[in-house]
Amino acid sequence: MTPLGRLAIGLGLLALPSCVSFNYSRLSLNEPRPIIVAQELADKSAELQVCLDALGAPLEIWETADGFAATYGWIDQAGWSFTASISVRAVPVRFNYVSESRDLFGIVLLFSDDAKLRLARSGYLSEITADLRRRPPQPVED
Amino acid sequence: MSHLRLSSLPAFLLLAVAACTLSGCFVSRQSTNEPLSMRAVSGLQPGTTTAQEVVQRLGAPNDVIQLGKRSAYRYDHTIQKSAGLWLLLIGFFNEDARQDRIWVFFDERNLLTHVGSTFSSHRPQYSMPWEDIHERSDNEPRDEDRREEEGVE
């Protein structure tokens, strides 16, 4: 192969990553909490402080219609992704494929107004909290 | 003295890959919000400590939630460590983010009723995506170091 040919191959290899790439990546966010412990606490209608001692500080807390909810969420996922981008007649075209989900998995605890745990759910937070996110009606004051 | 001969294609490719590898790795560390102290939390007494004392001790909260007539304050501090290695067409990346988080709950008189805390901002690691970074053997020495640093049992 001529020196010019080798140079062309070298430049081609260097330029290729700018339009095609394979990535293996891992995202780890927060630490998993024991789902079985949350379920046991719900079975015992545990008080808020008992839940906090067992599971630590929640990620989020918000008011519900008849009490409040606390969520614990985490991600620990690895997977492949593939990205290809080219320019067709000055219009950039990009294709991206990601094999793993980036949704937070976790637990939501539902507390009554007197801070007793009445229900624990586990799953992807976006799914298990969807019906709980409605803001409770504000009391009308005279 | 011998010289590397670049006349063969494999040698040239090896050199190109090595050059790309050297320029294709990184580590980064990102910190969000002020650090939280384990010692500050251990001094909070439900039934005695007021909201004002909590704010004096921990500073302004990151979030305040109204829960009927009661309220809850959230404090958090995040450390994220990222590492990556780029080998021509294939990249390996890892992001590890952990939080210190404190929730304090107050009654309608702004008296502390409940405290919940999680401390793990000292646990993130620079690693590759195939490594297990949640092993107990990784966390225990880091926990011990932090307790010693802060003078907490």
GROMACS .gro file of C-alpha atoms in nm:
model
  295
    1MET     CA    1   0.000   0.000   0.000
    2THR     CA    2   0.127   0.345  -0.085
    3PRO     CA    3   0.194   0.604   0.187
    4LEU     CA    4  -0.097   0.806   0.050
    5GLY     CA    5  -0.326   0.503   0.086
    6ARG     CA    6  -0.218   0.451   0.447
    7LEU     CA    7  -0.276   0.818   0.520
    8ALA     CA    8  -0.626   0.797   0.369
    9ILE     CA    9  -0.712   0.491   0.582
   10GLY     CA   10  -0.575   0.661   0.894
   11LEU     CA   11  -0.773   0.980   0.832
   12GLY     CA   12  -1.083   0.775   0.753
   13LEU     CA   13  -1.055   0.588   1.084
   14LEU     CA   14  -1.005   0.912   1.272
   15ALA     CA   15  -1.306   1.074   1.104
   16LEU     CA   16  -1.540   0.775   1.144
   17PRO     CA   17  -1.610   0.821   1.519
   18SER     CA   18  -1.757   1.163   1.444
   19CYS     CA   19  -2.045   1.004   1.252
   20VAL     CA   20  -2.076   0.650   1.391
   21SER     CA   21  -2.026   0.536   1.750
   22PHE     CA   22  -2.108   0.246   1.980
   23ASN     CA   23  -2.119   0.317   2.352
   24TYR     CA   24  -2.140   0.091   2.652
   25SER     CA   25  -2.240   0.307   2.945
   26ARG     CA   26  -2.359   0.265   3.299
   27LEU     CA   27  -2.557   0.511   3.506
   28SER     CA   28  -2.575   0.466   3.879
   29LEU     CA   29  -2.788   0.715   4.068
   30ASN     CA   30  -2.854   0.677   4.441
   31GLU     CA   31  -2.861   0.340   4.611
   32PRO     CA   32  -3.131   0.071   4.602
   33ARG     CA   33  -3.363   0.043   4.905
   34PRO     CA   34  -3.503  -0.289   5.030
   35ILE     CA   35  -3.852  -0.319   4.880
   36ILE     CA   36  -3.942  -0.604   5.114
   37VAL     CA   37  -3.873  -0.384   5.417
   38ALA     CA   38  -4.106  -0.113   5.279
   39GLN     CA   39  -4.378  -0.377   5.235
   40GLU     CA   40  -4.331  -0.502   5.591
   41LEU     CA   41  -4.354  -0.147   5.723
   42ALA     CA   42  -4.680  -0.096   5.532
   43ASP     CA   43  -4.824  -0.420   5.674
   44LYS     CA   44  -4.752  -0.289   6.025
   45SER     CA   45  -4.885   0.064   5.949
   46ALA     CA   46  -4.550   0.193   6.073
   47GLU     CA   47  -4.509   0.549   6.193
   48LEU     CA   48  -4.312   0.795   5.976
   49GLN     CA   49  -4.004   0.800   6.200
   50VAL     CA   50  -3.979   0.420   6.190
   51CYS     CA   51  -3.988   0.434   5.808
   52LEU     CA   52  -3.723   0.708   5.796
   53ASP     CA   53  -3.496   0.509   6.028
   54ALA     CA   54  -3.536   0.194   5.816
   55LEU     CA   55  -3.513   0.345   5.466
   56GLY     CA   56  -3.331   0.676   5.513
   57ALA     CA   57  -3.430   1.013   5.370
   58PRO     CA   58  -3.669   0.998   5.073
   59LEU     CA   59  -3.594   1.152   4.738
   60GLU     CA   60  -3.917   1.347   4.730
   61ILE     CA   61  -4.221   1.422   4.944
   62TRP     CA   62  -4.550   1.570   4.837
   63GLU     CA   63  -4.900   1.621   4.967
   64THR     CA   64  -5.178   1.386   4.858
   65ALA     CA   65  -5.554   1.412   4.895
   66ASP     CA   66  -5.556   1.240   5.237
   67GLY     CA   67  -5.199   1.264   5.364
   68PHE     CA   68  -4.863   1.266   5.193
   69ALA     CA   69  -4.634   1.050   4.982
   70ALA     CA   70  -4.260   0.981   5.001
   71THR     CA   71  -4.058   0.834   4.717
   72TYR     CA   72  -3.725   0.653   4.707
   73GLY     CA   73  -3.571   0.619   4.363
   74TRP     CA   74  -3.257   0.482   4.206
   75ILE     CA   75  -3.101   0.368   3.880
   76ASP     CA   76  -2.825   0.117   3.827
   77GLN     CA   77  -2.832   0.023   3.462
   78ALA     CA   78  -2.582  -0.051   3.192
   79GLY     CA   79  -2.641  -0.094   2.823
   80TRP     CA   80  -2.532  -0.035   2.469
   81SER     CA   81  -2.620   0.257   2.252
   82PHE     CA   82  -2.554   0.324   1.888
   83THR     CA   83  -2.539   0.666   1.725
   84ALA     CA   84  -2.504   0.747   1.357
   85SER     CA   85  -2.522   1.093   1.208
   86ILE     CA   86  -2.477   1.205   0.850
   87SER     CA   87  -2.554   1.512   0.649
   88VAL     CA   88  -2.780   1.464   0.346
   89ARG     CA   89  -2.790   1.770   0.121
   90ALA     CA   90  -2.694   1.997   0.412
   91VAL     CA   91  -2.971   1.849   0.631
   92PRO     CA   92  -2.829   1.669   0.938
   93VAL     CA   93  -2.978   1.322   0.995
   94ARG     CA   94  -2.920   1.150   1.328
   95PHE     CA   95  -3.011   0.800   1.443
   96ASN     CA   96  -2.979   0.698   1.804
   97TYR     CA   97  -3.060   0.366   1.968
   98VAL     CA   98  -3.035   0.308   2.343
   99SER     CA   99  -3.089  -0.043   2.479
  100GLU     CA  100  -3.160   0.038   2.844
  101SER     CA  101  -3.427   0.245   3.017
  102ARG     CA  102  -3.326   0.554   3.214
  103ASP     CA  103  -3.639   0.570   3.432
  104LEU     CA  104  -3.598   0.580   3.807
  105PHE     CA  105  -3.701   0.257   3.975
  106GLY     CA  106  -3.814   0.280   4.335
  107ILE     CA  107  -4.068   0.279   4.610
  108VAL     CA  108  -4.351   0.516   4.693
  109LEU     CA  109  -4.486   0.522   5.048
  110LEU     CA  110  -4.831   0.663   5.113
  111PHE     CA  111  -4.888   0.806   5.458
  112SER     CA  112  -5.215   0.904   5.621
  113ASP     CA  113  -5.260   1.253   5.763
  114ASP     CA  114  -5.143   1.128   6.105
  115ALA     CA  115  -4.811   1.006   5.952
  116LYS     CA  116  -4.893   0.631   5.954
  117LEU     CA  117  -4.781   0.429   5.653
  118ARG     CA  118  -5.084   0.281   5.480
  119LEU     CA  119  -4.946   0.162   5.144
  120ALA     CA  120  -4.614   0.085   4.973
  121ARG     CA  121  -4.576   0.044   4.598
  122SER     CA  122  -4.268  -0.044   4.397
  123GLY     CA  123  -4.187  -0.009   4.028
  124TYR     CA  124  -4.087   0.264   3.787
  125LEU     CA  125  -4.165   0.590   3.965
  126SER     CA  126  -4.318   0.755   3.660
  127GLU     CA  127  -4.577   0.474   3.649
  128ILE     CA  128  -4.653   0.417   4.017
  129THR     CA  129  -4.687   0.785   4.105
  130ALA     CA  130  -4.884   0.899   3.799
  131ASP     CA  131  -5.225   0.882   3.970
  132LEU     CA  132  -5.096   1.034   4.296
  133ARG     CA  133  -4.958   1.355   4.156
  134ARG     CA  134  -5.287   1.541   4.152
  135ARG     CA  135  -5.280   1.837   4.386
  136PRO     CA  136  -5.532   1.800   4.672
  137PRO     CA  137  -5.816   2.052   4.683
  138GLN     CA  138  -5.744   2.344   4.914
  139PRO     CA  139  -5.989   2.391   5.203
  140VAL     CA  140  -6.218   2.690   5.172
  141GLU     CA  141  -6.173   2.925   5.467
  142ASP     CA  142  -6.451   3.154   5.587
  143MET     CA  143   1.964   0.112   1.755
  144SER     CA  144   1.641  -0.023   1.617
  145HIS     CA  145   1.369   0.195   1.468
  146LEU     CA  146   0.995   0.128   1.452
  147ARG     CA  147   0.910   0.061   1.090
  148LEU     CA  148   0.577   0.206   0.986
  149SER     CA  149   0.584   0.044   0.649
  150SER     CA  150   0.346  -0.234   0.759
  151LEU     CA  151  -0.026  -0.161   0.793
  152PRO     CA  152  -0.069  -0.343   1.131
  153ALA     CA  153   0.203  -0.131   1.290
  154PHE     CA  154   0.045   0.186   1.157
  155LEU     CA  155  -0.302   0.085   1.280
  156LEU     CA  156  -0.160  -0.007   1.622
  157LEU     CA  157  -0.001   0.335   1.651
  158ALA     CA  158  -0.323   0.508   1.541
  159VAL     CA  159  -0.529   0.312   1.796
  160ALA     CA  160  -0.277   0.389   2.071
  161ALA     CA  161  -0.284   0.759   1.985
  162CYS     CA  162  -0.663   0.763   1.989
  163THR     CA  163  -0.675   0.575   2.321
  164LEU     CA  164  -0.441   0.819   2.491
  165SER     CA  165  -0.650   1.116   2.389
  166GLY     CA  166  -0.983   0.942   2.454
  167CYS     CA  167  -1.013   0.902   2.828
  168PHE     CA  168  -1.144   1.134   3.097
  169VAL     CA  169  -1.253   1.156   3.459
  170SER     CA  170  -1.470   1.430   3.604
  171ARG     CA  171  -1.622   1.517   3.941
  172GLN     CA  172  -1.929   1.730   3.992
  173SER     CA  173  -2.056   1.863   4.324
  174THR     CA  174  -2.406   2.007   4.375
  175ASN     CA  175  -2.505   2.215   4.678
  176GLU     CA  176  -2.314   2.260   5.001
  177PRO     CA  177  -2.187   1.951   5.191
  178LEU     CA  178  -2.402   1.826   5.480
  179SER     CA  179  -2.269   1.726   5.818
  180MET     CA  180  -2.359   1.403   5.997
  181ARG     CA  181  -2.280   1.571   6.328
  182ALA     CA  182  -2.531   1.852   6.263
  183VAL     CA  183  -2.811   1.599   6.220
  184SER     CA  184  -2.726   1.404   6.533
  185GLY     CA  185  -2.792   1.720   6.737
  186LEU     CA  186  -3.151   1.762   6.616
  187GLN     CA  187  -3.408   1.665   6.881
  188PRO     CA  188  -3.770   1.600   6.778
  189GLY     CA  189  -4.010   1.776   7.015
  190THR     CA  190  -3.746   2.031   7.117
  191THR     CA  191  -3.564   2.175   6.814
  192THR     CA  192  -3.744   2.453   6.628
  193ALA     CA  193  -3.742   2.530   6.254
  194GLN     CA  194  -3.534   2.838   6.324
  195GLU     CA  195  -3.268   2.632   6.503
  196VAL     CA  196  -3.261   2.381   6.216
  197VAL     CA  197  -3.202   2.662   5.967
  198GLN     CA  198  -2.928   2.810   6.188
  199ARG     CA  199  -2.761   2.469   6.202
  200LEU     CA  200  -2.808   2.346   5.842
  201GLY     CA  201  -2.862   2.667   5.648
  202ALA     CA  202  -3.138   2.748   5.402
  203PRO     CA  203  -3.317   2.435   5.278
  204ASN     CA  204  -3.314   2.330   4.912
  205ASP     CA  205  -3.689   2.275   4.919
  206VAL     CA  206  -3.983   2.346   5.149
  207ILE     CA  207  -4.301   2.137   5.121
  208GLN     CA  208  -4.633   2.229   5.278
  209LEU     CA  209  -4.815   1.925   5.421
  210GLY     CA  210  -5.149   2.064   5.536
  211LYS     CA  211  -5.069   2.268   5.848
  212ARG     CA  212  -4.729   2.102   5.875
  213SER     CA  213  -4.416   2.144   5.666
  214ALA     CA  214  -4.104   1.955   5.560
  215TYR     CA  215  -3.762   2.088   5.457
  216ARG     CA  216  -3.522   1.903   5.226
  217TYR     CA  217  -3.144   1.941   5.225
  218ASP     CA  218  -2.930   1.759   4.970
  219HIS     CA  219  -2.574   1.745   4.848
  220THR     CA  220  -2.471   1.538   4.545
  221ILE     CA  221  -2.133   1.414   4.427
  222GLN     CA  222  -2.112   1.267   4.078
  223LYS     CA  223  -1.800   1.094   3.948
  224SER     CA  224  -1.774   1.012   3.578
  225ALA     CA  225  -1.514   0.821   3.383
  226GLY     CA  226  -1.489   0.737   3.016
  227LEU     CA  227  -1.267   0.560   2.768
  228TRP     CA  228  -1.297   0.611   2.395
  229LEU     CA  229  -1.151   0.351   2.159
  230LEU     CA  230  -1.213   0.473   1.804
  231LEU     CA  231  -1.571   0.355   1.740
  232ILE     CA  232  -1.648   0.219   2.087
  233GLY     CA  233  -1.688   0.424   2.402
  234PHE     CA  234  -1.714   0.306   2.762
  235PHE     CA  235  -1.868   0.549   3.010
  236ASN     CA  236  -1.967   0.535   3.373
  237GLU     CA  237  -2.155   0.787   3.587
  238ASP     CA  238  -2.192   0.732   3.960
  239ALA     CA  239  -2.394   0.988   4.158
  240ARG     CA  240  -2.484   0.964   4.526
  241GLN     CA  241  -2.647   1.203   4.767
  242ASP     CA  242  -2.644   1.318   5.123
  243ARG     CA  243  -3.007   1.395   5.195
  244ILE     CA  244  -3.191   1.520   5.502
  245TRP     CA  245  -3.564   1.568   5.552
  246VAL     CA  246  -3.691   1.747   5.860
  247PHE     CA  247  -4.062   1.764   5.944
  248PHE     CA  248  -4.230   2.033   6.154
  249ASP     CA  249  -4.572   2.062   6.315
  250GLU     CA  250  -4.798   2.367   6.293
  251ARG     CA  251  -4.593   2.535   6.572
  252ASN     CA  252  -4.271   2.485   6.368
  253LEU     CA  253  -4.141   2.232   6.617
  254LEU     CA  254  -3.937   1.941   6.479
  255THR     CA  255  -4.135   1.616   6.471
  256HIS     CA  256  -3.937   1.378   6.246
  257VAL     CA  257  -3.587   1.355   6.093
  258GLY     CA  258  -3.467   1.131   5.812
  259SER     CA  259  -3.114   1.128   5.676
  260THR     CA  260  -2.907   0.940   5.420
  261PHE     CA  261  -2.533   0.995   5.383
  262SER     CA  262  -2.366   0.846   5.077
  263SER     CA  263  -2.197   1.133   4.891
  264HIS     CA  264  -1.860   0.985   4.993
  265ARG     CA  265  -1.930   0.658   4.809
  266PRO     CA  266  -1.916   0.740   4.433
  267GLN     CA  267  -1.628   0.587   4.240
  268TYR     CA  268  -1.441   0.645   3.918
  269SER     CA  269  -1.490   0.314   3.742
  270MET     CA  270  -1.566   0.140   3.415
  271PRO     CA  271  -1.924   0.035   3.334
  272TRP     CA  272  -1.865  -0.336   3.388
  273GLU     CA  273  -1.748  -0.290   3.749
  274ASP     CA  274  -1.985  -0.343   4.043
  275ILE     CA  275  -1.980  -0.022   4.244
  276HIS     CA  276  -2.240  -0.106   4.508
  277GLU     CA  277  -2.045  -0.374   4.690
  278ARG     CA  278  -2.036  -0.364   5.068
  279SER     CA  279  -1.657  -0.408   5.062
  280ASP     CA  280  -1.632  -0.081   4.864
  281ASN     CA  281  -1.864   0.115   5.092
  282GLU     CA  282  -1.753   0.007   5.438
  283PRO     CA  283  -1.403   0.162   5.438
  284ARG     CA  284  -1.541   0.484   5.289
  285ASP     CA  285  -1.812   0.499   5.557
  286GLU     CA  286  -1.551   0.442   5.826
  287ASP     CA  287  -1.329   0.721   5.687
  288ARG     CA  288  -1.617   0.966   5.682
  289ARG     CA  289  -1.728   0.886   6.036
  290GLU     CA  290  -1.370   0.939   6.153
  291GLU     CA  291  -1.339   1.268   5.963
  292GLU     CA  292  -1.659   1.404   6.112
  293GLY     CA  293  -1.601   1.259   6.457
  294VAL     CA  294  -1.927   1.063   6.458
  295GLU     CA  295  -1.967   0.710   6.595
   0.00000   0.00000   0.00000
